[in-house]
Short mmCIF file of C-alpha atoms and ligand atoms in Angstrom, two decimals:
data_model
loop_
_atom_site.label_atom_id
_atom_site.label_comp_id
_atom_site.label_asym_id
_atom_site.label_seq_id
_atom_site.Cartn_x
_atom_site.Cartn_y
_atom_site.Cartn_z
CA UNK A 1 107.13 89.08 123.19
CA UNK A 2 105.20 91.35 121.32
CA UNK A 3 103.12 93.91 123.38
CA UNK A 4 98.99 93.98 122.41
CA UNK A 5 97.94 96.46 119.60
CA UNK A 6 95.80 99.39 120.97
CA UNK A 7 92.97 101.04 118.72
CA UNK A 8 95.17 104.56 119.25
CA UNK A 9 97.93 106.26 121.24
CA UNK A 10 99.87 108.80 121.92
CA UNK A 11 103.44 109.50 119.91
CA UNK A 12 105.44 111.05 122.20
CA UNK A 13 109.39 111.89 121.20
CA UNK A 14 112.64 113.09 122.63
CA UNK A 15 111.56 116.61 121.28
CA UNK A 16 108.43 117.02 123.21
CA UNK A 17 110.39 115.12 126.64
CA UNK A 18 112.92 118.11 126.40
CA UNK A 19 110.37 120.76 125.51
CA UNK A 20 108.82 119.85 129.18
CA UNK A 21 112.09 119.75 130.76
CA UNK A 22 111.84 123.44 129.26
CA UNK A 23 109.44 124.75 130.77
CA UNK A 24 109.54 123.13 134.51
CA UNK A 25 113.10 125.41 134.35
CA UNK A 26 111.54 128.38 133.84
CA UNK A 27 109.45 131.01 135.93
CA UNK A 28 106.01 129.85 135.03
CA UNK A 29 104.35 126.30 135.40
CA UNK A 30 100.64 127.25 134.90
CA UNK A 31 99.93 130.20 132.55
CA UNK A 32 102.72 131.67 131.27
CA UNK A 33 103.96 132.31 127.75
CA UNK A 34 103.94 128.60 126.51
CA UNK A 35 99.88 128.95 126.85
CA UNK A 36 99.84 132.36 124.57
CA UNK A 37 102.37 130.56 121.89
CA UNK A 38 100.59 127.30 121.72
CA UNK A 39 97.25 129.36 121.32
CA UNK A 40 98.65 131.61 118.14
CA UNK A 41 100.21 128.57 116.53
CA UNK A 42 97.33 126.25 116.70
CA UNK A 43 95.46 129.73 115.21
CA UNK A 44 97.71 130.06 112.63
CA UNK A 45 97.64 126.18 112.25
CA UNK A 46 93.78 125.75 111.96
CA UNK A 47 93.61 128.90 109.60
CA UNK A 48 91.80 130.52 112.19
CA UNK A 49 91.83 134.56 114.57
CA UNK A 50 91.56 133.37 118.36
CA UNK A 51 92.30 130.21 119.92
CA UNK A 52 91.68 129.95 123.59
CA UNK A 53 93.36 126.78 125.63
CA UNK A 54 91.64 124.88 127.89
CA UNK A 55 91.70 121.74 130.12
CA UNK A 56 90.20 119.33 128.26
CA UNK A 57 88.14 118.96 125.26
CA UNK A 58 84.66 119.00 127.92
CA UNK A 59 85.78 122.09 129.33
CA UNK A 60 85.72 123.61 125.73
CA UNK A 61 82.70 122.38 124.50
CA UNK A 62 81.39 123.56 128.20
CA UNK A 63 82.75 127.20 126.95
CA UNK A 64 81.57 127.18 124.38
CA UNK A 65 77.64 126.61 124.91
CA UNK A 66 78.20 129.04 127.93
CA UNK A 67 79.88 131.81 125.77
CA UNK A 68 77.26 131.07 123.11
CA UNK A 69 74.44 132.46 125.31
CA UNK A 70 72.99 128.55 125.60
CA UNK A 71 70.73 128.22 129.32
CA UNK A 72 68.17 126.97 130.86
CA UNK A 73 64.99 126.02 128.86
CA UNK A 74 67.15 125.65 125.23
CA UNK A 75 67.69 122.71 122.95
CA UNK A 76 71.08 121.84 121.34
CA UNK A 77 71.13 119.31 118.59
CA UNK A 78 74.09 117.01 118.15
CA UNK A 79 74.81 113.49 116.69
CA UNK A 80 73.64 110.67 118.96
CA UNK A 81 76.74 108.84 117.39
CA UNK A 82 79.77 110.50 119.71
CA UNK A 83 80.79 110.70 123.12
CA UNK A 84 78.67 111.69 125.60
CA UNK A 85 80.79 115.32 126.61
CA UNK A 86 79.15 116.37 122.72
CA UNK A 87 75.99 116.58 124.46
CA UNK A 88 76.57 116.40 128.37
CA UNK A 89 77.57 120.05 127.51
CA UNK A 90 74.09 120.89 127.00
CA UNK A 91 73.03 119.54 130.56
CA UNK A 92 75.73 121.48 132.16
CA UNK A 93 74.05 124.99 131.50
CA UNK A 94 70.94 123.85 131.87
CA UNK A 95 69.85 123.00 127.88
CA UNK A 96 68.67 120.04 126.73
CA UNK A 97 70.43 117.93 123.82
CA UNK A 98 68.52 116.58 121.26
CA UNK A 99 69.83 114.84 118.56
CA UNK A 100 69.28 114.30 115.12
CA UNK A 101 70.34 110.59 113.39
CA UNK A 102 73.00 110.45 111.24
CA UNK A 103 73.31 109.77 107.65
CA UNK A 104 73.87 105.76 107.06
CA UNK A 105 76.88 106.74 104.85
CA UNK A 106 79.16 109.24 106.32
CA UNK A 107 78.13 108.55 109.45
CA UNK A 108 77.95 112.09 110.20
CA UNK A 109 74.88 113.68 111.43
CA UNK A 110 72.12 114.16 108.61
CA UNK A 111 71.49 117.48 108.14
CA UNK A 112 67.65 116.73 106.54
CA UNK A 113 67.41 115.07 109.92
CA UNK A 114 68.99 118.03 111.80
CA UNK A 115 65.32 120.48 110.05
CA UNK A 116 63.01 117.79 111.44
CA UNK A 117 64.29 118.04 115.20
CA UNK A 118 64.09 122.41 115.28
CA UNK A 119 62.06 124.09 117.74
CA UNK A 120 61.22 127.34 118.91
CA UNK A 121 63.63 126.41 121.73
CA UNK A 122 66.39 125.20 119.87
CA UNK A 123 69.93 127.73 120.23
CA UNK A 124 72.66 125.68 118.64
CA UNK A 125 73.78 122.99 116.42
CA UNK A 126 77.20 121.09 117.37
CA UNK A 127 77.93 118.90 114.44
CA UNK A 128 80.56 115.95 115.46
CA UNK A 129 83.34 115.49 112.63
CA UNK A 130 82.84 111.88 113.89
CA UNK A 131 85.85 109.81 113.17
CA UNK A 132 87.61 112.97 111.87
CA UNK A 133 85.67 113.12 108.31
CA UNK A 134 83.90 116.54 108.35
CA UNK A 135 80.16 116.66 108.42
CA UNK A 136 78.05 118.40 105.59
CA UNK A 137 79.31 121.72 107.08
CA UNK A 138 77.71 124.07 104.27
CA UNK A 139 74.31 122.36 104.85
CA UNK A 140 74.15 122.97 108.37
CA UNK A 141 75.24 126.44 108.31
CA UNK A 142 72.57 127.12 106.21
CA UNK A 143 69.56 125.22 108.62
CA UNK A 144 71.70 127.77 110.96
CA UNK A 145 71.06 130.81 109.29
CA UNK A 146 67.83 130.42 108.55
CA UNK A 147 66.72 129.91 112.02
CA UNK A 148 69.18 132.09 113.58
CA UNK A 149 71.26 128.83 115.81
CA UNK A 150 74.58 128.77 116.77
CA UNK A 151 77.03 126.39 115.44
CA UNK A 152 79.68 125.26 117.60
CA UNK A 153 81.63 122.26 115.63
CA UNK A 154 82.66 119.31 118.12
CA UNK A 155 86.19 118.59 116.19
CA UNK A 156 87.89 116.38 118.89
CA UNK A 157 88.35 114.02 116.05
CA UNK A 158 89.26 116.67 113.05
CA UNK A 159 92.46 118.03 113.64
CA UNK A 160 94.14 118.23 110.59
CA UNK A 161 90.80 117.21 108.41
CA UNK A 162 89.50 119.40 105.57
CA UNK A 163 85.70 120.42 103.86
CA UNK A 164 86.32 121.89 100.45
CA UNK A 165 88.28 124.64 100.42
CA UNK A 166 88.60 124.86 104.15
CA UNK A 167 90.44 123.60 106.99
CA UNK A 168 88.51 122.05 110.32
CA UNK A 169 88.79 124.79 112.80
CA UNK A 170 88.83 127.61 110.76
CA UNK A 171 85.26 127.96 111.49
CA UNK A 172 84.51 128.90 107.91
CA UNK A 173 80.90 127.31 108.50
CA UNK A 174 80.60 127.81 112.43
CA UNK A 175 81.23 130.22 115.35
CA UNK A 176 83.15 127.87 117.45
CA UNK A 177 85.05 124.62 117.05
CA UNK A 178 86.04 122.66 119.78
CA UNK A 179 89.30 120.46 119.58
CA UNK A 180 90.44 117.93 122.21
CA UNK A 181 94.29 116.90 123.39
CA UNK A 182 93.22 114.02 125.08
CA UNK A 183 96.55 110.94 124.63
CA UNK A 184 94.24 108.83 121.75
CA UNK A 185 93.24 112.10 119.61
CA UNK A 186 95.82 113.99 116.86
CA UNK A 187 98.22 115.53 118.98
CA UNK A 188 98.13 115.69 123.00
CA UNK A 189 98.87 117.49 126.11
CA UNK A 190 97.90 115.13 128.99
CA UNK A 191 94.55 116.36 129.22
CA UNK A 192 93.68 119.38 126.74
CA UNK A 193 91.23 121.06 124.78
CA UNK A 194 90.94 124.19 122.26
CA UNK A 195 87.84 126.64 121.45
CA UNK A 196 88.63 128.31 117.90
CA UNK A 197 86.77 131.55 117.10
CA UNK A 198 86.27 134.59 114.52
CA UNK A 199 84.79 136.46 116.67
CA UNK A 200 86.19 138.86 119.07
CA UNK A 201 83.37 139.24 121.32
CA UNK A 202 83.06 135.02 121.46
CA UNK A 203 86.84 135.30 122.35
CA UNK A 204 86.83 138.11 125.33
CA UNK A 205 84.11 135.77 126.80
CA UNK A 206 85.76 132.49 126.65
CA UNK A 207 89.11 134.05 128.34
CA UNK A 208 87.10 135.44 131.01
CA UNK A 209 85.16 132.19 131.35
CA UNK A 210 88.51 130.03 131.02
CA UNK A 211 89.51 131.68 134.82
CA UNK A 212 87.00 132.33 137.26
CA UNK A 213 85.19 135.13 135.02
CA UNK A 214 88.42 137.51 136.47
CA UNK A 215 89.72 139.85 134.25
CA UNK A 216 92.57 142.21 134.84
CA UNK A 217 92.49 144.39 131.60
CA UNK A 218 92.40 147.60 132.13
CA UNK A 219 89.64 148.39 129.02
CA UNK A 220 87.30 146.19 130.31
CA UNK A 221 87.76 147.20 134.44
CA UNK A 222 84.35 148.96 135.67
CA UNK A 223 86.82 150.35 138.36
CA UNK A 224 90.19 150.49 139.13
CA UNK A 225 92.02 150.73 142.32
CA UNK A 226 94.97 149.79 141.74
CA UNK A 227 98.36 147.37 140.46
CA UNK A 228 96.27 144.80 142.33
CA UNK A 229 93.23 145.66 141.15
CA UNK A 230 90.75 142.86 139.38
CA UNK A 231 87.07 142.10 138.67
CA UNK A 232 84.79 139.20 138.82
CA UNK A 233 82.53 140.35 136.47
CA UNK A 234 81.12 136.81 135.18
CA UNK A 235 80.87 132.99 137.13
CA UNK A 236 83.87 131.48 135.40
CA UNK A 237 85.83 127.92 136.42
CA UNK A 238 89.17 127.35 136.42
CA UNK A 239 89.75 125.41 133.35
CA UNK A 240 93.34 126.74 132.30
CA UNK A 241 95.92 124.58 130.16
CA UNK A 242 99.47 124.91 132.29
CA UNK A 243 102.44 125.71 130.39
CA UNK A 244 103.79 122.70 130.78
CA UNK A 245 101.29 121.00 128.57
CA UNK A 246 101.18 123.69 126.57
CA UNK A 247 105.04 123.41 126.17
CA UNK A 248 104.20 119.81 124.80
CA UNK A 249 101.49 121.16 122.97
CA UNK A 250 103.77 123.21 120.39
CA UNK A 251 106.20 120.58 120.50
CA UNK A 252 103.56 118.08 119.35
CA UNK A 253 101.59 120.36 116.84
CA UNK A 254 105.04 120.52 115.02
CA UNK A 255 104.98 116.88 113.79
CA UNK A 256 100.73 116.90 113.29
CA UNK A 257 101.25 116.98 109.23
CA UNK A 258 103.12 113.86 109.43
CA UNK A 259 100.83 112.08 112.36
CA UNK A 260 97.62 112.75 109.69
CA UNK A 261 100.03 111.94 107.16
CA UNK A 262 100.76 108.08 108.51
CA UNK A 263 96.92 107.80 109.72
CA UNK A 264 95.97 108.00 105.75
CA UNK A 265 98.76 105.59 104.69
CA UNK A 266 97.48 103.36 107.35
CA UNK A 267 93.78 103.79 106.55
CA UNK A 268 94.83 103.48 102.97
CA UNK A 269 96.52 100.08 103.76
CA UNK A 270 93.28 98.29 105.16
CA UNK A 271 91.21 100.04 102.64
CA UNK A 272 93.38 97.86 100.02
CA UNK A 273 93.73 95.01 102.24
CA UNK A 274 89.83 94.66 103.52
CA UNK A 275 88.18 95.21 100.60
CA UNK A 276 87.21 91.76 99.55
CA UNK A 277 85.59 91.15 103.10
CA UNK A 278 82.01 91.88 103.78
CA UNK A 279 82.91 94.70 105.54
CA UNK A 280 81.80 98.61 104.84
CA UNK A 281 84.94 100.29 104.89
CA UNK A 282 84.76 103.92 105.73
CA UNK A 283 83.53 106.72 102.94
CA UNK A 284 85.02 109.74 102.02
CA UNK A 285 82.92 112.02 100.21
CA UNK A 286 84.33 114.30 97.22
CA UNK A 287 85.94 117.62 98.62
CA UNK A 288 86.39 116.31 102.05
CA UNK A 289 89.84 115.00 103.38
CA UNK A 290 89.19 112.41 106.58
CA UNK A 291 92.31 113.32 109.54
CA UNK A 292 91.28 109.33 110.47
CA UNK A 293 91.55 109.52 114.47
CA UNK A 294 89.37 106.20 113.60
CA UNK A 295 89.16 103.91 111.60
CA UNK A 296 86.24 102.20 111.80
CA UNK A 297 84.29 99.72 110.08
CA UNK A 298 80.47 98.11 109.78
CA UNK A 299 80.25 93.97 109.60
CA UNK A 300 77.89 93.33 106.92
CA UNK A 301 74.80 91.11 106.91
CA UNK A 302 76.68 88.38 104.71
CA UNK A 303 79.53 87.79 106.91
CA UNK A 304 79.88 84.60 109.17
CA UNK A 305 81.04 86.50 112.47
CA UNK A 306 79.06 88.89 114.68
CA UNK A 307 81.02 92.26 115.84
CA UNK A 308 81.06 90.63 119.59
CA UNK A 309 82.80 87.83 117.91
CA UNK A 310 85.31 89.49 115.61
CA UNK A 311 85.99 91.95 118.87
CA UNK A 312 87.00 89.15 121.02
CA UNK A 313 88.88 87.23 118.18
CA UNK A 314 91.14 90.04 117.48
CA UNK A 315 91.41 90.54 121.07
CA UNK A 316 93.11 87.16 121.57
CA UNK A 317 95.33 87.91 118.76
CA UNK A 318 96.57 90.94 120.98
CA UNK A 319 94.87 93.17 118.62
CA UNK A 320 92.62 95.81 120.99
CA UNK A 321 89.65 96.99 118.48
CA UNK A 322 87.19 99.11 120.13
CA UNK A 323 83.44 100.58 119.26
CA UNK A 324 82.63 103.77 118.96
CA UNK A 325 80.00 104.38 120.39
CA UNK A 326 77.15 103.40 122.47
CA UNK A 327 74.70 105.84 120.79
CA UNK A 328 73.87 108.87 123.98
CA UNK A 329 70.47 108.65 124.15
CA UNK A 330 71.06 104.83 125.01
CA UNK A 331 72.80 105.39 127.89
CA UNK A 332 71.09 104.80 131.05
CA UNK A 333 71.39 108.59 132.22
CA UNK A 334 69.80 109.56 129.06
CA UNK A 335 67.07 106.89 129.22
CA UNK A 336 66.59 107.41 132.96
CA UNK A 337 66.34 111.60 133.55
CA UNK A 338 65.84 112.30 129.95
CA UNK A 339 63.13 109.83 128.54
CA UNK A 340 65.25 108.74 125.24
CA UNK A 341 64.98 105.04 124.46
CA UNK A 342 66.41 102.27 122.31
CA UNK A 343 64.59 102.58 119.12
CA UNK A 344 64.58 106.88 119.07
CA UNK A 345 67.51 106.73 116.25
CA UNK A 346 67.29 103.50 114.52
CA UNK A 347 70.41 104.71 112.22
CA UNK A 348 72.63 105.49 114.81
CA UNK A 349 71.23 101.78 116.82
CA UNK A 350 71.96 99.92 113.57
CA UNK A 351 75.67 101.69 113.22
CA UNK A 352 76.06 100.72 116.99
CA UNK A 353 75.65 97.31 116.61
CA UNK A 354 77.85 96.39 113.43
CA UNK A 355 80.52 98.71 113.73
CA UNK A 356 84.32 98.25 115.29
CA UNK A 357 87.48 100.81 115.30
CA UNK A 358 90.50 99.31 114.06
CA UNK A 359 93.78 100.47 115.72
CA UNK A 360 95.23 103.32 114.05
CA UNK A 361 98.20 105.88 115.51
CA UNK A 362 100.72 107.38 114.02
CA UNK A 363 103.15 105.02 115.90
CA UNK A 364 101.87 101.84 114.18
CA UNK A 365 104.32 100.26 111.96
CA UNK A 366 103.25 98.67 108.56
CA UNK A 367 103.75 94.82 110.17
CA UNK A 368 101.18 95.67 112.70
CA UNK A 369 98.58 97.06 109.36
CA UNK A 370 99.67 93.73 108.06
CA UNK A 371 98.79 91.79 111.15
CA UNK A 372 95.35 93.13 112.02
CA UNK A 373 94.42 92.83 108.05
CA UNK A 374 95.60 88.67 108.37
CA UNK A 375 93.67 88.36 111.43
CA UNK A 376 90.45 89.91 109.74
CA UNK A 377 90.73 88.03 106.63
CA UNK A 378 91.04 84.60 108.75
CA UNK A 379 87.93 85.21 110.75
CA UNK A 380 85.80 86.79 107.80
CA UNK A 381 87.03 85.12 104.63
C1 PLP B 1 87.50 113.14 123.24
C2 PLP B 1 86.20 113.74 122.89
C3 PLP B 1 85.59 114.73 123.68
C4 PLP B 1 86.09 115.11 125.04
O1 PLP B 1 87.39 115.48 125.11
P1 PLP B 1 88.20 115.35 126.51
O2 PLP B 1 89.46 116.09 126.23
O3 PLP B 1 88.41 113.90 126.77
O4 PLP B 1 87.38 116.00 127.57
C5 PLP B 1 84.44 115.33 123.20
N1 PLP B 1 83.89 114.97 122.04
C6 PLP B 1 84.42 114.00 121.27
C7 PLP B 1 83.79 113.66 119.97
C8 PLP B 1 85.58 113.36 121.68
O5 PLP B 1 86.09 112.38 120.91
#
């Protein structure tokens, strides 16, 4: 019998099993020299100088806001259409996310949008490449250097994606990107998460930040007493990557051309096969390449189903669709300690209630893009 059809998962093979087996061999199982490897080739991958590894994509985008000087009585701007870590990270040093709607075609946060929500308080902008389609990166860079923000991209979905002439990551258009490993995103590690940087000074901060705020290099020791010698010199956490993910980190980041590779031949397959259904299929603007860790698409008006109906039809088929997302400032936290409301972002509302992710993972064979494209045209034709 034929197992359910998630929206994503992980691709794990015999390569990245033994590259484990590797590692739990060896002298180190936390960090060691898998950490430092899988750091410089995710650099070299992204296009990028530093790359610091972390636990998990929340822990980076923590990092990041911390290293980028954001605290108590600032405003960070993000999307209200991502998860909730995009702008819990705010909260967690004390700054309060505000958002901005997002543009009914990309889906993306709308930069003109982004001007209208500044304030004398605001530090940073961190633009979601929601669904892995890059936002309007050269826009906001420019709202960022007028007013003198930070940007710190959110790319959990955008490994592998591309604006213009540029590679997500790179951070071409930012000072930080942020990059998750979680099982459902490009490539995993268990739990995982990357901070890319350009900036040496963003970099020194984020290692010391990654583990406990302890440093043990000798150029940047106020004293020195000794072999054992080592400072405290910031409040850190311990949010280190082990080598053992980061052993299946390299293994996976190997095969991540061919994973974004088979998510476009798949999102090309129910672009062709949906596009006679009153559906809005997903948009990919001129110069931008889409790494599809979603594929998601908007019921329209016309069509005889309702999204909570087409959800739980394909769900009796087997076929496990999902939504992404409840818009943030919509969640009862947000409504109940921070005063947002239904009706606050009536873009990212109306994308809330029509939209539903399709499955898509590398591991998803061409019957299964057939299967979920008969289902759809049954219900909606
Ligand atoms: C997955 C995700 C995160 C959080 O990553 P974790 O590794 O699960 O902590 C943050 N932002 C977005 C947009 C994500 O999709």
């Amino acid at each position: 019998m034929k197992q359910g059809i998630p929206y994503g998962r992980q691709y794990i093979d015999e390569e990245d099993i033994k590259s484990i087996i590797e590692v739990l061999k060896g002298d180190y199982l936390t960090t060691g020299p898998y950490v430092k490897k899988f750091e410089e080739n995710f650099a070299h991958y992204v296009g990028v100088k530093y790359a610091v590894a972390v636990a998990n994509g929340t822990a980076a985008l923590h990092l990041a806001c911390l290293a980028a000087g954001i605290g108590a009585g600032d405003e960070v701007i993000t999307s209200p259409i991502t998860f909730a870590a995009s702008a819990n990270c705010a909260l967690y040093v004390g700054a309060k996310p505000v958002f901005a709607d997002i543009d009914s075609q990309t889906y993306n946060i709308d930069p003109s949008q982004i001007k209208t929500k500044i304030s004398a308080k605001t530090k940073a902008i961190i633009p979601v490449h929601y669904t892995g389609l890059p936002c309007d990166m050269k826009a906001i860079n420019e709202i960022a250097k007028e007013k003198n923000l930070m940007v710190i991209e959110d790319a959990c979905h955008a490994l592998g994606a591309r604006y213009k002439n540029t590679k997500i990551g790179d951070c071409t258009y930012s000072d930080m990107t942020v990059f998750s490993f979680h099982p459902v995103k490009h490539i995993t590690t268990g739990e995982g998460g990357m901070i890319t940087t350009n900036s040496k000074e963003l970099y020194q901060k984020l290692l010391l930040l990654r583990s406990h705020g302890i440093t043990r290099d000798e150029d940047q020791l106020k004293e020195n007493h000794g072999g054992w010698y080592y400072e405290m010199q910031t409040l850190g956490y311990n949010y280190r990557l082990t080598d053992i993910q980061s052993a299946l980190g390299i293994s996976q980041l190997k095969k991540v051309d061919w994973f974004i590779q088979r998510r476009r031949e798949i999102a090309e397959m129910y672009n062709r096969g949906l596009k006679d259904l009153p559906l809005e299929l997903p948009f990919e603007p001129e110069g931008c390449i889409n790494s599809y860790h979603l594929y998601v698409i908007r019921l329209k008006k016309e069509a005889k189903v309702n999204r909570k109906e087409l959800y739980d039809y394909l769900k009796s088929k087997g076929i496990y669709s999902q939504v992404h997302y409840i818009p943030v400032h919509t969640l009862p936290y947000y409504r109940e300690k921070l005063g947002y409301n239904w009706g606050d972002y009536p873009k990212a509302e109306e994308h809330y209630r029509n939209v539903l992710t399709l499955p898509i993972y590398p591991g998803m064979t061409d019957e299964d893009v057939k299967f979920v494209i008969s289902k759809l045209k049954e219900v909606l034709k």
